[in-house]
Amino acid sequence: MPGGFGGLVRYSEEYPSRLKMKPAHVIAFIIALVAFVLILKLVFPVAL
């Protein structure tokens, strides 16, 4: 029985993503989403 790779298989750690975003863009998107939700809460208040 040949030794081969000894059960070790190396996979590519990074795969090419279709959606490439910089970390600054992700943070800006999150801040914009939070601002949008806060504006909606001010415009359409929900009374409990």
XYZ file of C-alpha atoms in Angstrom:
48
model
C 0.000 0.000 0.000
C 1.638 3.313 -1.074
C 2.174 6.074 1.464
C 0.904 8.851 -0.765
C 0.137 11.928 1.289
C -0.388 10.049 4.531
C -4.032 11.084 4.741
C -3.181 14.778 4.487
C -5.085 16.639 1.816
C -4.357 20.290 1.252
C -7.275 22.448 0.205
C -7.069 26.046 -0.885
C -7.644 28.149 2.223
C -9.108 31.076 0.320
C -11.501 30.800 -2.561
C -12.223 33.630 -4.974
C -15.392 35.363 -3.847
C -17.830 37.004 -6.230
C -18.576 39.729 -3.684
C -15.416 41.563 -2.680
C -15.914 44.343 -0.134
C -13.462 46.334 1.920
C -13.952 46.313 5.706
C -14.674 50.055 5.611
C -17.580 49.433 3.235
C -19.042 46.800 5.555
C -18.835 49.175 8.538
C -20.414 51.997 6.502
C -23.243 49.678 5.443
C -23.912 48.675 9.068
C -23.933 52.318 10.201
C -26.320 53.222 7.367
C -28.594 50.317 8.288
C -28.695 51.373 11.958
C -29.444 54.978 10.952
C -32.228 53.771 8.638
C -33.830 51.730 11.431
C -33.605 54.654 13.873
C -35.219 57.001 11.337
C -38.024 54.494 10.772
C -38.593 54.292 14.531
C -38.848 58.087 14.723
C -41.192 58.374 11.745
C -43.374 55.376 12.653
C -43.406 55.095 16.466
C -44.889 51.923 17.908
C -46.834 52.365 21.153
C -46.726 49.366 23.460
